[in-house]
Every structure is written in C-alpha cells, then in structure tokens.
mmCIF file of C-alpha atoms and ligand atoms in Angstrom:
data_model
loop_
_atom_site.group_PDB
_atom_site.id
_atom_site.type_symbol
_atom_site.label_atom_id
_atom_site.label_comp_id
_atom_site.label_asym_id
_atom_site.label_seq_id
_atom_site.Cartn_x
_atom_site.Cartn_y
_atom_site.Cartn_z
ATOM 1 C CA MET A 151 106.676 100.914 63.931
ATOM 2 C CA THR A 152 103.356 100.750 62.071
ATOM 3 C CA GLU A 153 102.008 103.606 59.955
ATOM 4 C CA GLN A 154 99.466 104.666 62.539
ATOM 5 C CA ARG A 155 100.830 107.162 65.078
ATOM 6 C CA LYS A 156 97.794 108.213 67.096
ATOM 7 C CA TRP A 157 95.701 105.657 68.882
ATOM 8 C CA ARG A 158 92.284 106.053 70.431
ATOM 9 C CA ILE A 159 92.077 104.119 73.673
ATOM 10 C CA ALA A 160 88.844 103.418 75.562
ATOM 11 C CA VAL A 161 89.583 103.427 79.282
ATOM 12 C CA ILE A 162 87.368 101.449 81.674
ATOM 13 C CA PRO A 163 88.902 101.623 85.165
ATOM 14 C CA GLY A 164 85.965 99.643 86.629
ATOM 15 C CA ASP A 165 85.855 98.879 90.333
ATOM 16 C CA GLY A 166 88.051 99.146 93.424
ATOM 17 C CA ILE A 167 91.770 99.162 92.758
ATOM 18 C CA GLY A 168 91.014 99.039 89.023
ATOM 19 C CA GLN A 169 90.593 102.815 89.310
ATOM 20 C CA GLU A 170 93.953 103.236 91.022
ATOM 21 C CA VAL A 171 96.098 101.008 88.830
ATOM 22 C CA VAL A 172 94.626 102.201 85.532
ATOM 23 C CA HIS A 173 95.473 105.761 86.594
ATOM 24 C CA GLU A 174 99.112 104.664 86.973
ATOM 25 C CA GLY A 175 99.153 102.883 83.620
ATOM 26 C CA LEU A 176 97.879 106.047 81.968
ATOM 27 C CA ARG A 177 100.644 108.096 83.592
ATOM 28 C CA VAL A 178 103.136 105.750 81.950
ATOM 29 C CA LEU A 179 101.462 105.900 78.540
ATOM 30 C CA GLU A 180 101.263 109.688 78.737
ATOM 31 C CA GLN A 181 104.964 109.990 79.547
ATOM 32 C CA MET A 182 105.805 107.648 76.681
ATOM 33 C CA SER A 183 103.818 109.717 74.259
ATOM 34 C CA GLU A 184 105.409 112.964 75.563
ATOM 35 C CA THR A 185 108.936 111.599 75.270
ATOM 36 C CA SER A 186 108.329 110.176 71.796
ATOM 37 C CA GLY A 187 108.989 113.631 70.371
ATOM 38 C CA GLY A 188 105.703 113.658 68.509
ATOM 39 C CA GLN A 189 106.277 110.221 66.982
ATOM 40 C CA PHE A 190 103.116 108.790 68.505
ATOM 41 C CA SER A 191 100.322 109.724 70.877
ATOM 42 C CA PHE A 192 97.211 108.397 72.529
ATOM 43 C CA SER A 193 93.812 109.890 73.159
ATOM 44 C CA PHE A 194 91.958 108.438 76.114
ATOM 45 C CA ASP A 195 88.181 108.371 76.535
ATOM 46 C CA PHE A 196 86.896 107.283 79.931
ATOM 47 C CA PHE A 197 83.853 105.107 80.540
ATOM 48 C CA PRO A 198 82.478 105.018 84.100
ATOM 49 C CA TRP A 199 81.157 101.464 83.829
ATOM 50 C CA GLY A 200 81.242 99.058 86.739
ATOM 51 C CA CYS A 201 79.365 98.293 89.929
ATOM 52 C CA GLN A 202 78.608 101.903 90.895
ATOM 53 C CA TYR A 203 77.201 102.433 87.403
ATOM 54 C CA TYR A 204 75.107 99.285 87.912
ATOM 55 C CA LEU A 205 73.663 100.577 91.193
ATOM 56 C CA GLU A 206 72.702 103.835 89.483
ATOM 57 C CA ASN A 207 71.551 102.478 86.100
ATOM 58 C CA GLY A 208 70.668 98.812 86.584
ATOM 59 C CA ARG A 209 73.311 97.688 84.123
ATOM 60 C CA MET A 210 77.085 97.316 84.200
ATOM 61 C CA MET A 211 77.716 99.235 80.994
ATOM 62 C CA ALA A 212 75.711 101.433 78.669
ATOM 63 C CA GLU A 213 73.215 99.629 76.452
ATOM 64 C CA ASP A 214 75.138 100.653 73.337
ATOM 65 C CA GLY A 215 78.472 100.082 75.108
ATOM 66 C CA LEU A 216 79.843 97.592 72.596
ATOM 67 C CA GLN A 217 78.889 99.820 69.675
ATOM 68 C CA THR A 218 80.712 102.709 71.346
ATOM 69 C CA LEU A 219 83.813 100.643 72.101
ATOM 70 C CA GLN A 220 83.916 99.227 68.586
ATOM 71 C CA GLY A 221 85.421 102.454 67.247
ATOM 72 C CA TYR A 222 88.523 102.319 69.471
ATOM 73 C CA ASP A 223 91.955 100.916 68.717
ATOM 74 C CA ALA A 224 92.155 99.189 72.101
ATOM 75 C CA ILE A 225 90.482 99.011 75.497
ATOM 76 C CA TYR A 226 92.430 99.557 78.706
ATOM 77 C CA PHE A 227 90.562 97.914 81.572
ATOM 78 C CA GLY A 228 91.004 97.831 85.346
ATOM 79 C CA ALA A 229 88.935 95.378 87.355
ATOM 80 C CA VAL A 230 85.361 94.366 87.955
ATOM 81 C CA GLY A 231 83.485 93.303 91.077
ATOM 82 C CA TRP A 232 82.344 95.026 94.235
ATOM 83 C CA PRO A 233 80.405 93.942 97.352
ATOM 84 C CA GLY A 234 76.723 94.744 96.916
ATOM 85 C CA VAL A 235 76.563 93.526 93.322
ATOM 86 C CA PRO A 236 76.605 89.740 92.842
ATOM 87 C CA ASP A 237 79.922 88.708 91.253
ATOM 88 C CA HIS A 238 78.256 86.831 88.416
ATOM 89 C CA VAL A 239 76.218 89.925 87.548
ATOM 90 C CA SER A 240 79.243 92.215 87.467
ATOM 91 C CA LEU A 241 81.494 89.770 85.612
ATOM 92 C CA TRP A 242 78.939 88.880 82.932
ATOM 93 C CA GLY A 243 77.732 92.467 82.631
ATOM 94 C CA LEU A 244 81.123 93.953 81.880
ATOM 95 C CA ARG A 245 84.287 91.879 81.412
ATOM 96 C CA LEU A 246 82.649 88.886 79.790
ATOM 97 C CA ALA A 247 80.244 91.077 77.810
ATOM 98 C CA ILE A 248 83.273 92.720 76.207
ATOM 99 C CA CYS A 249 85.470 89.613 75.810
ATOM 100 C CA GLN A 250 82.692 87.554 74.284
ATOM 101 C CA GLY A 251 80.979 90.411 72.444
ATOM 102 C CA PHE A 252 84.235 91.255 70.693
ATOM 103 C CA ASP A 253 85.298 87.638 70.237
ATOM 104 C CA GLN A 254 88.522 88.268 72.150
ATOM 105 C CA TRP A 255 89.145 84.560 72.075
ATOM 106 C CA ALA A 256 92.812 84.511 73.051
ATOM 107 C CA ASN A 257 93.689 85.620 76.562
ATOM 108 C CA THR A 258 97.445 85.667 77.076
ATOM 109 C CA ARG A 259 98.804 85.810 80.607
ATOM 110 C CA PRO A 260 102.598 85.883 80.891
ATOM 111 C CA VAL A 261 104.076 84.558 84.132
ATOM 112 C CA ARG A 262 107.238 86.557 84.786
ATOM 113 C CA PHE A 263 109.635 86.146 87.683
ATOM 114 C CA LEU A 264 110.835 89.675 88.217
ATOM 115 C CA PRO A 265 114.182 90.599 89.761
ATOM 116 C CA GLY A 266 114.081 91.752 93.373
ATOM 117 C CA ILE A 267 110.851 89.914 94.158
ATOM 118 C CA GLN A 268 110.805 87.096 96.664
ATOM 119 C CA SER A 269 109.168 84.170 94.855
ATOM 120 C CA ARG A 270 107.161 81.553 96.675
ATOM 121 C CA LEU A 271 109.136 78.965 94.704
ATOM 122 C CA ASN A 272 112.302 77.414 96.001
ATOM 123 C CA HIS A 273 114.102 77.300 92.664
ATOM 124 C CA PRO A 274 117.824 77.738 91.939
ATOM 125 C CA ASN A 275 117.334 79.845 88.814
ATOM 126 C CA LEU A 276 114.197 81.915 89.275
ATOM 127 C CA GLU A 277 114.941 84.554 86.665
ATOM 128 C CA SER A 278 115.251 81.893 83.971
ATOM 129 C CA LEU A 279 111.597 80.960 84.530
ATOM 130 C CA ASP A 280 109.305 82.494 81.973
ATOM 131 C CA TRP A 281 106.094 80.990 80.765
ATOM 132 C CA ILE A 282 102.850 82.172 79.331
ATOM 133 C CA VAL A 283 99.367 80.865 79.938
ATOM 134 C CA VAL A 284 97.105 80.991 76.892
ATOM 135 C CA ARG A 285 93.497 80.991 78.023
ATOM 136 C CA GLU A 286 90.685 80.058 75.656
ATOM 137 C CA ASN A 287 88.549 83.129 76.207
ATOM 138 C CA SER A 288 85.291 82.631 74.326
ATOM 139 C CA GLU A 289 83.698 79.343 75.281
ATOM 140 C CA GLY A 290 84.507 76.330 77.485
ATOM 141 C CA GLU A 291 83.209 76.590 81.026
ATOM 142 C CA TYR A 292 82.389 80.288 80.436
ATOM 143 C CA ALA A 293 79.880 79.638 77.662
ATOM 144 C CA GLY A 294 77.083 80.592 80.056
ATOM 145 C CA LEU A 295 74.948 77.625 79.040
ATOM 146 C CA GLY A 296 72.507 76.231 81.561
ATOM 147 C CA GLY A 297 69.838 77.310 83.929
ATOM 148 C CA ARG A 298 68.115 76.849 87.267
ATOM 149 C CA ASN A 299 64.738 75.207 87.628
ATOM 150 C CA LEU A 300 62.326 73.135 89.669
ATOM 151 C CA GLN A 301 62.011 75.733 92.448
ATOM 152 C CA GLY A 302 58.291 75.040 92.250
ATOM 153 C CA ARG A 303 58.841 71.594 93.773
ATOM 154 C CA GLY A 304 59.623 73.291 97.063
ATOM 155 C CA PRO A 305 62.632 74.007 99.248
ATOM 156 C CA GLY A 306 65.689 71.864 98.643
ATOM 157 C CA LYS A 307 64.527 70.630 95.225
ATOM 158 C CA GLU A 308 66.132 73.185 92.934
ATOM 159 C CA VAL A 309 68.306 71.999 90.053
ATOM 160 C CA ALA A 310 71.093 73.903 88.311
ATOM 161 C CA ILE A 311 72.828 72.902 85.099
ATOM 162 C CA GLN A 312 76.022 74.585 83.900
ATOM 163 C CA SER A 313 77.327 73.197 80.629
ATOM 164 C CA ALA A 314 80.718 73.759 79.073
ATOM 165 C CA LEU A 315 80.918 74.346 75.338
ATOM 166 C CA PHE A 316 83.828 73.014 73.318
ATOM 167 C CA THR A 317 83.641 73.550 69.583
ATOM 168 C CA GLU A 318 86.189 72.091 67.210
ATOM 169 C CA GLU A 319 86.709 75.549 65.734
ATOM 170 C CA GLY A 320 87.145 77.132 69.171
ATOM 171 C CA CYS A 321 89.660 74.472 70.254
ATOM 172 C CA GLU A 322 91.569 74.650 67.006
ATOM 173 C CA ARG A 323 92.000 78.409 66.901
ATOM 174 C CA ILE A 324 93.335 78.675 70.439
ATOM 175 C CA ILE A 325 95.615 75.652 70.063
ATOM 176 C CA ARG A 326 96.959 77.001 66.782
ATOM 177 C CA TYR A 327 97.475 80.398 68.463
ATOM 178 C CA ALA A 328 99.538 78.684 71.175
ATOM 179 C CA PHE A 329 101.710 76.948 68.585
ATOM 180 C CA GLU A 330 102.292 80.162 66.649
ATOM 181 C CA LEU A 331 103.204 81.908 69.888
ATOM 182 C CA ALA A 332 105.600 79.098 70.843
ATOM 183 C CA ARG A 333 107.364 79.521 67.507
ATOM 184 C CA THR A 334 108.267 83.086 68.489
ATOM 185 C CA ARG A 335 109.867 81.928 71.745
ATOM 186 C CA LYS A 336 113.255 80.414 72.564
ATOM 187 C CA ARG A 337 111.992 77.223 74.173
ATOM 188 C CA LYS A 338 109.333 76.406 71.516
ATOM 189 C CA LYS A 339 107.134 74.160 73.607
ATOM 190 C CA VAL A 340 103.364 73.918 74.010
ATOM 191 C CA THR A 341 101.749 72.122 76.917
ATOM 192 C CA SER A 342 98.050 71.402 76.514
ATOM 193 C CA VAL A 343 96.053 71.094 79.719
ATOM 194 C CA THR A 344 92.711 69.325 80.048
ATOM 195 C CA LYS A 345 90.948 66.892 82.329
ATOM 196 C CA SER A 346 89.859 64.552 79.580
ATOM 197 C CA ASN A 347 89.831 61.446 81.732
ATOM 198 C CA ALA A 348 86.835 62.868 83.591
ATOM 199 C CA GLN A 349 85.448 65.351 81.040
ATOM 200 C CA GLN A 350 84.967 62.764 78.336
ATOM 201 C CA TYR A 351 83.260 64.868 75.658
ATOM 202 C CA GLY A 352 84.495 68.428 75.353
ATOM 203 C CA MET A 353 87.990 67.841 76.630
ATOM 204 C CA VAL A 354 88.487 64.699 74.588
ATOM 205 C CA LEU A 355 87.564 66.800 71.560
ATOM 206 C CA TRP A 356 90.189 69.363 72.690
ATOM 207 C CA ASP A 357 92.810 66.582 73.028
ATOM 208 C CA GLU A 358 91.999 65.239 69.575
ATOM 209 C CA VAL A 359 92.285 68.675 68.001
ATOM 210 C CA PHE A 360 95.603 69.176 69.800
ATOM 211 C CA ALA A 361 96.909 65.844 68.483
ATOM 212 C CA ARG A 362 95.917 66.838 64.944
ATOM 213 C CA VAL A 363 97.279 70.402 65.021
ATOM 214 C CA ARG A 364 100.602 69.464 66.632
ATOM 215 C CA LYS A 365 101.532 67.490 63.490
ATOM 216 C CA GLU A 366 101.742 70.774 61.600
ATOM 217 C CA TYR A 367 104.338 72.091 64.062
ATOM 218 C CA PRO A 368 107.115 69.466 64.152
ATOM 219 C CA ASP A 369 109.554 72.169 65.293
ATOM 220 C CA VAL A 370 107.560 72.721 68.508
ATOM 221 C CA GLU A 371 107.907 70.350 71.459
ATOM 222 C CA THR A 372 104.565 69.255 72.922
ATOM 223 C CA GLU A 373 103.160 67.783 76.089
ATOM 224 C CA GLN A 374 99.620 66.940 77.224
ATOM 225 C CA VAL A 375 98.986 67.103 80.965
ATOM 226 C CA LEU A 376 95.919 66.791 83.176
ATOM 227 C CA VAL A 377 95.107 69.962 85.057
ATOM 228 C CA ASP A 378 95.781 68.517 88.513
ATOM 229 C CA ALA A 379 99.227 67.326 87.435
ATOM 230 C CA MET A 380 99.798 70.713 85.798
ATOM 231 C CA ALA A 381 99.119 72.522 89.077
ATOM 232 C CA ALA A 382 101.800 70.359 90.671
ATOM 233 C CA GLN A 383 104.177 70.977 87.764
ATOM 234 C CA PHE A 384 103.795 74.756 88.183
ATOM 235 C CA VAL A 385 105.230 74.354 91.673
ATOM 236 C CA LEU A 386 107.622 71.446 91.279
ATOM 237 C CA LYS A 387 108.969 71.615 87.706
ATOM 238 C CA PRO A 388 108.346 75.162 86.451
ATOM 239 C CA GLU A 389 111.423 74.996 84.195
ATOM 240 C CA ARG A 390 109.464 72.572 81.970
ATOM 241 C CA LEU A 391 106.918 75.284 81.093
ATOM 242 C CA ASP A 392 106.851 77.560 78.065
ATOM 243 C CA VAL A 393 103.419 78.051 76.444
ATOM 244 C CA VAL A 394 100.597 76.495 78.438
ATOM 245 C CA VAL A 395 97.251 76.353 76.646
ATOM 246 C CA ALA A 396 94.054 75.509 78.485
ATOM 247 C CA SER A 397 90.328 76.056 78.652
ATOM 248 C CA ASN A 398 88.759 79.240 79.985
ATOM 249 C CA LEU A 399 88.414 78.078 83.581
ATOM 250 C CA PHE A 400 91.560 75.971 83.888
ATOM 251 C CA ALA A 401 93.794 78.676 82.427
ATOM 252 C CA ASP A 402 92.233 81.271 84.716
ATOM 253 C CA ILE A 403 93.073 79.199 87.767
ATOM 254 C CA LEU A 404 96.530 78.180 86.565
ATOM 255 C CA SER A 405 97.530 81.728 85.681
ATOM 256 C CA ASP A 406 96.575 82.924 89.167
ATOM 257 C CA LEU A 407 98.726 80.151 90.585
ATOM 258 C CA GLY A 408 101.588 81.199 88.314
ATOM 259 C CA SER A 409 101.522 84.828 89.314
ATOM 260 C CA ALA A 410 101.136 83.971 92.997
ATOM 261 C CA LEU A 411 104.247 81.789 92.691
ATOM 262 C CA ALA A 412 106.037 84.673 91.006
ATOM 263 C CA GLY A 413 105.272 86.816 94.049
ATOM 264 C CA SER A 414 101.810 88.331 93.780
ATOM 265 C CA LEU A 415 98.696 88.525 91.656
ATOM 266 C CA GLY A 416 99.430 92.231 91.546
ATOM 267 C CA ILE A 417 102.202 91.782 88.971
ATOM 268 C CA ALA A 418 100.264 89.713 86.426
ATOM 269 C CA ALA A 419 99.374 91.324 83.093
ATOM 270 C CA SER A 420 96.986 90.085 80.451
ATOM 271 C CA ALA A 421 95.707 90.703 76.939
ATOM 272 C CA ASN A 422 92.294 89.679 75.604
ATOM 273 C CA ILE A 423 92.925 89.508 71.891
ATOM 274 C CA ASN A 424 90.572 89.488 68.944
ATOM 275 C CA VAL A 425 93.209 87.926 66.762
ATOM 276 C CA GLU A 426 91.499 88.820 63.475
ATOM 277 C CA ARG A 427 91.405 92.504 64.558
ATOM 278 C CA ARG A 428 87.746 92.822 63.630
ATOM 279 C CA TYR A 429 87.170 94.266 67.110
ATOM 280 C CA PRO A 430 89.345 96.113 69.617
ATOM 281 C CA SER A 431 91.353 93.966 71.998
ATOM 282 C CA MET A 432 91.331 94.591 75.740
ATOM 283 C CA PHE A 433 94.283 94.850 78.130
ATOM 284 C CA GLU A 434 93.872 94.408 81.887
ATOM 285 C CA PRO A 435 95.723 93.262 84.968
ATOM 286 C CA VAL A 436 94.805 89.706 85.940
ATOM 287 C CA HIS A 437 93.826 90.781 89.447
ATOM 288 C CA GLY A 438 90.353 91.829 90.499
ATOM 289 C CA SER A 439 89.079 94.880 92.333
ATOM 290 C CA ALA A 440 90.530 93.930 95.779
ATOM 291 C CA PRO A 441 87.974 95.699 98.008
ATOM 292 C CA ASP A 442 90.167 94.986 101.066
ATOM 293 C CA ILE A 443 92.881 97.401 99.920
ATOM 294 C CA ALA A 444 90.909 99.706 97.623
ATOM 295 C CA GLY A 445 91.333 103.409 98.359
ATOM 296 C CA LYS A 446 94.466 102.910 100.478
ATOM 297 C CA GLY A 447 96.914 103.845 97.730
ATOM 298 C CA ILE A 448 98.882 100.621 98.075
ATOM 299 C CA ALA A 449 97.652 98.571 95.108
ATOM 300 C CA ASN A 450 100.412 97.163 92.958
ATOM 301 C CA PRO A 451 100.438 99.019 89.612
ATOM 302 C CA ILE A 452 102.745 96.522 87.874
ATOM 303 C CA GLY A 453 99.993 94.250 86.526
ATOM 304 C CA ALA A 454 98.249 97.219 84.933
ATOM 305 C CA ILE A 455 101.496 98.724 83.629
ATOM 306 C CA GLY A 456 102.553 95.332 82.234
ATOM 307 C CA SER A 457 99.165 95.171 80.512
ATOM 308 C CA ALA A 458 99.893 98.573 78.967
ATOM 309 C CA ALA A 459 103.135 97.029 77.634
ATOM 310 C CA LEU A 460 101.075 94.235 76.032
ATOM 311 C CA MET A 461 98.824 96.885 74.513
ATOM 312 C CA LEU A 462 101.811 98.765 73.051
ATOM 313 C CA ASP A 463 103.041 95.547 71.484
ATOM 314 C CA HIS A 464 99.598 94.860 70.011
ATOM 315 C CA LEU A 465 99.518 98.374 68.533
ATOM 316 C CA GLY A 466 102.858 97.794 66.832
ATOM 317 C CA LEU A 467 105.029 99.724 69.304
ATOM 318 C CA HIS A 468 107.301 96.736 69.907
ATOM 319 C CA THR A 469 110.419 98.620 71.029
ATOM 320 C CA GLU A 470 108.406 100.784 73.417
ATOM 321 C CA SER A 471 106.744 97.675 74.835
ATOM 322 C CA GLN A 472 110.141 96.081 75.495
ATOM 323 C CA GLN A 473 111.414 99.284 77.095
ATOM 324 C CA LEU A 474 108.433 99.332 79.414
ATOM 325 C CA LEU A 475 109.052 95.724 80.458
ATOM 326 C CA GLN A 476 112.681 96.633 81.143
ATOM 327 C CA ALA A 477 111.519 99.575 83.264
ATOM 328 C CA ILE A 478 109.310 97.221 85.292
ATOM 329 C CA ASP A 479 112.322 94.937 85.865
ATOM 330 C CA ALA A 480 114.538 97.875 86.858
ATOM 331 C CA THR A 481 111.936 99.071 89.350
ATOM 332 C CA THR A 482 111.460 95.749 91.108
ATOM 333 C CA ARG A 483 115.228 95.139 91.014
ATOM 334 C CA GLU A 484 115.838 98.296 93.052
ATOM 335 C CA GLY A 485 113.262 97.159 95.617
ATOM 336 C CA LYS A 486 110.521 99.663 94.819
ATOM 337 C CA LEU A 487 107.695 97.351 95.874
ATOM 338 C CA THR A 488 104.165 97.638 97.233
ATOM 339 C CA PRO A 489 103.131 95.756 100.414
ATOM 340 C CA ASP A 490 101.801 92.689 98.542
ATOM 341 C CA LEU A 491 105.443 92.052 97.612
ATOM 342 C CA GLY A 492 106.762 92.832 101.092
ATOM 343 C CA GLY A 493 107.627 96.433 100.250
ATOM 344 C CA THR A 494 106.561 99.732 101.747
ATOM 345 C CA CYS A 495 105.982 101.811 98.619
ATOM 346 C CA THR A 496 102.671 103.325 97.674
ATOM 347 C CA THR A 497 101.146 102.735 94.260
ATOM 348 C CA ALA A 498 102.271 106.164 93.073
ATOM 349 C CA GLU A 499 105.830 105.714 94.399
ATOM 350 C CA VAL A 500 106.278 102.523 92.374
ATOM 351 C CA THR A 501 105.101 104.331 89.240
ATOM 352 C CA ASP A 502 107.337 107.348 90.013
ATOM 353 C CA ALA A 503 110.364 105.049 90.171
ATOM 354 C CA LEU A 504 109.268 103.229 87.044
ATOM 355 C CA LEU A 505 108.818 106.464 85.092
ATOM 356 C CA SER A 506 112.317 107.564 85.984
ATOM 357 C CA ASN A 507 113.746 104.126 85.050
ATOM 358 C CA LEU A 508 111.870 104.291 81.765
ATOM 359 C CA LYS A 509 113.406 107.677 80.924
ATOM 360 C CA GLN A 510 116.882 106.303 81.621
ATOM 361 C CA ILE A 511 116.246 103.251 79.446
ATOM 362 C CA GLN A 512 114.925 105.402 76.610
ATOM 363 C CA ASN A 513 117.859 107.807 76.881
ATOM 364 C CA SER A 514 120.384 104.977 76.763
ATOM 365 C CA VAL A 515 119.036 103.817 73.390
ATOM 366 C CA PRO A 516 120.649 105.638 70.480
ATOM 367 C CA SER A 517 117.900 107.156 68.329
ATOM 368 C CA VAL A 518 117.775 106.057 64.718
HETATM 369 N N1 GGG B 890 91.014 92.518 85.801
HETATM 370 C C1 GGG B 890 90.439 91.238 85.875
HETATM 371 C C2 GGG B 890 89.173 91.216 86.656
HETATM 372 O O1 GGG B 890 88.603 92.218 86.961
HETATM 373 N N2 GGG B 890 88.735 90.031 86.985
HETATM 374 C C3 GGG B 890 87.550 89.862 87.729
HETATM 375 C C4 GGG B 890 87.102 88.444 87.803
HETATM 376 O O2 GGG B 890 86.469 88.055 88.745
HETATM 377 N N3 GGG B 890 87.414 87.673 86.801
HETATM 378 C C5 GGG B 890 87.106 86.305 86.727
HETATM 379 C C6 GGG B 890 87.294 85.822 85.330
HETATM 380 O O3 GGG B 890 87.368 86.639 84.426
HETATM 381 O O4 GGG B 890 87.352 84.619 85.141
#
C-alpha cells in the first residue's frame, strides 16, 4: 500500500442512473474503509453538475469547476446526458471538459466475461476471455475541430466540417501506454486498430508510430487490424484479443460492443487516466444515463462498482481492488443480477449481495 491513507474523492453522479449507480459504488467504498480497521479512508465531496444544473445555471459545471476538482485525489463519475439538453452540449460541458481539461489521455475499458452471466457469444471457454480496450482520450475524432457555416446561402446550403486531430505525440503516448499495459498481462499482445486505408493522414500517422514503437517491445506480440475487421474479430475470434488500442471514437464503439457481448453495457467499468498524475484521474461506468430505466431502481451497479475497483488500484490499494473484483465475480456467479442481465434483482439488492461477498473475501484473507 502507498503512504497515503486518506483520499479526497470528488463525486459527480451526473444524470439519470448515474445518480443511482454512484450511490452504490460509494456504499462499497464506505464499507471498505470501515472494514479496513482505520488503515485507510475516503472523504467524499459531491458536485451537483449535469443536465439539471445546466437548466438552472446555463452551464454543465461550475465556471471554476476544473480548479475545484484539481485538488482531489480522484473523481468518481456517474453518467451524463438527459432529454431536454442536446447531447453534444452535455457531453462537451461535463465529461469531455474534465477528460480534456485534465489531459486524461488514457481511457482503459476492461472487457470481462463474468461468471453466471449469459454472454451473447457462442464460445466454448467464455471465462478465459479477458481483454482491455485502450481508448485514446484526448484528441482524434473528439478534438472538437470544425464548424458550421454558409447558413446565409439559404435553406439546404449549410456546410459542417468535423476534423480529427492526430498528433505524433498523442499517438505515441497512447500506443506506448498500451505496450506497457500488455507487459503486465499474461498474453502480452497489443492490437492496434485504425482505418488507415480510408483515413490516409491521421491514421497512417498512427500506424507509422505503432510500427516504430513496437520495435521497442520485442517481447509483446502485435497485430494491426482495420476497425471493421476488428468488430468482426470481437465476435468471431475474441480469444485473439488482449490489449486493443484505438482512437477516441473507434475505441468507444468497440468497447461498447465488447461489454454488450459480455452481457450488458451495465457491467463495463472505465478509468480516464492522467498518466503523469499532474491532474486527478476520473473513474466512471462506460454506460450513459439511461433515461428509460432511470428512477426505477433497476440499474446495474456493477459498471460503477468495477470503476471504483479501478480507482482503488490507481490510488495504490491493489489488494483491495482485486478483492472488489472477486466480490463482483462472486455476486454474478450466485445469480444476483439486474434485469439487463436477465435477473430480477434491484440495484440495491445486487450491492447488498456484493457487500456480503466482499466481507467474506476479506475475512478469508489472513491479515499480515
Ligand atoms: N459514464 C459515461 C457517460 O456518461 N457517457 C456518456 C456519453 O454519451 N459518452 C460518449 C463518449 O464519451 O464518447
């Protein structure tokens, strides 16, 4: 464990089911701190930012929001987006403002096939599947470069340009991150995903950087695949996957596919990392605010709780992070599932079961 024992966490539940699942993640973190016997603790400060805040204040977060968040050890985030506020306004005003403002350039999204969950894949060895999507999180198609013009020419004449930004530095740091991550894993393989046959500037640059960096990692197997073929590989040859690195947009889409194949978007966790630790990193479930089920008490808390496990790992609580992942596995294994996974449990019932599994796991570990 690291020296630091008390962490200040900024909590932004955001919109819709973000509120519900973050509440569950906090229950887990609170129990962990209580059962640590004073070894570590968290203090949580809540920020009411999101679409309701926008409707009341004309902005998604406080004007000095980034300055305020800067002082925290980590950010625990729910979801953003709600009918009545255009999606691009809510996304850019909150999630992207934080990810880009804090240069959280590495977005890791593990795809885990959990026991007791019916996968959409017909695969003989589902529990052996385990891959992680590494999303470039600072530029690419999300650079926000472009504009709309020529409205003055009259109806039907408008033009919109949306440019993707690929910098050599941006490509290199995320590709290197993927290689370093692969080195910590059993399979030690990095698959780089682009569409460089069609995107002949930015993605060719990405491919060239990948070809250069891979030479420094002769111990890591590599593969370069076009995004369309990669989508097929997710479904048809998932055992070939280990670390999959891709641009902002491609990795977003592929990671949704991965978690849907694993059973539901509700189980997918993610970490937005400022690798240099100049700024706080942010941990959030991959899923959005899900207005269709918000307020019903049936949202799946596993994505948010898994994100809390990623946060623990980032803070140096590696054993606790592993224990939490084991508790997630134990809970799905015993069939404590929300309706998105074919179960009948409420959000709170899944967390109740998980908290009790976590206690058992912690008690079975001899203390040192
Ligand atoms: N917790 C993730 C979240 O709220 N996502 C909302 C969303 O629409 N994200 C799109 C993106 O970040 O690419």
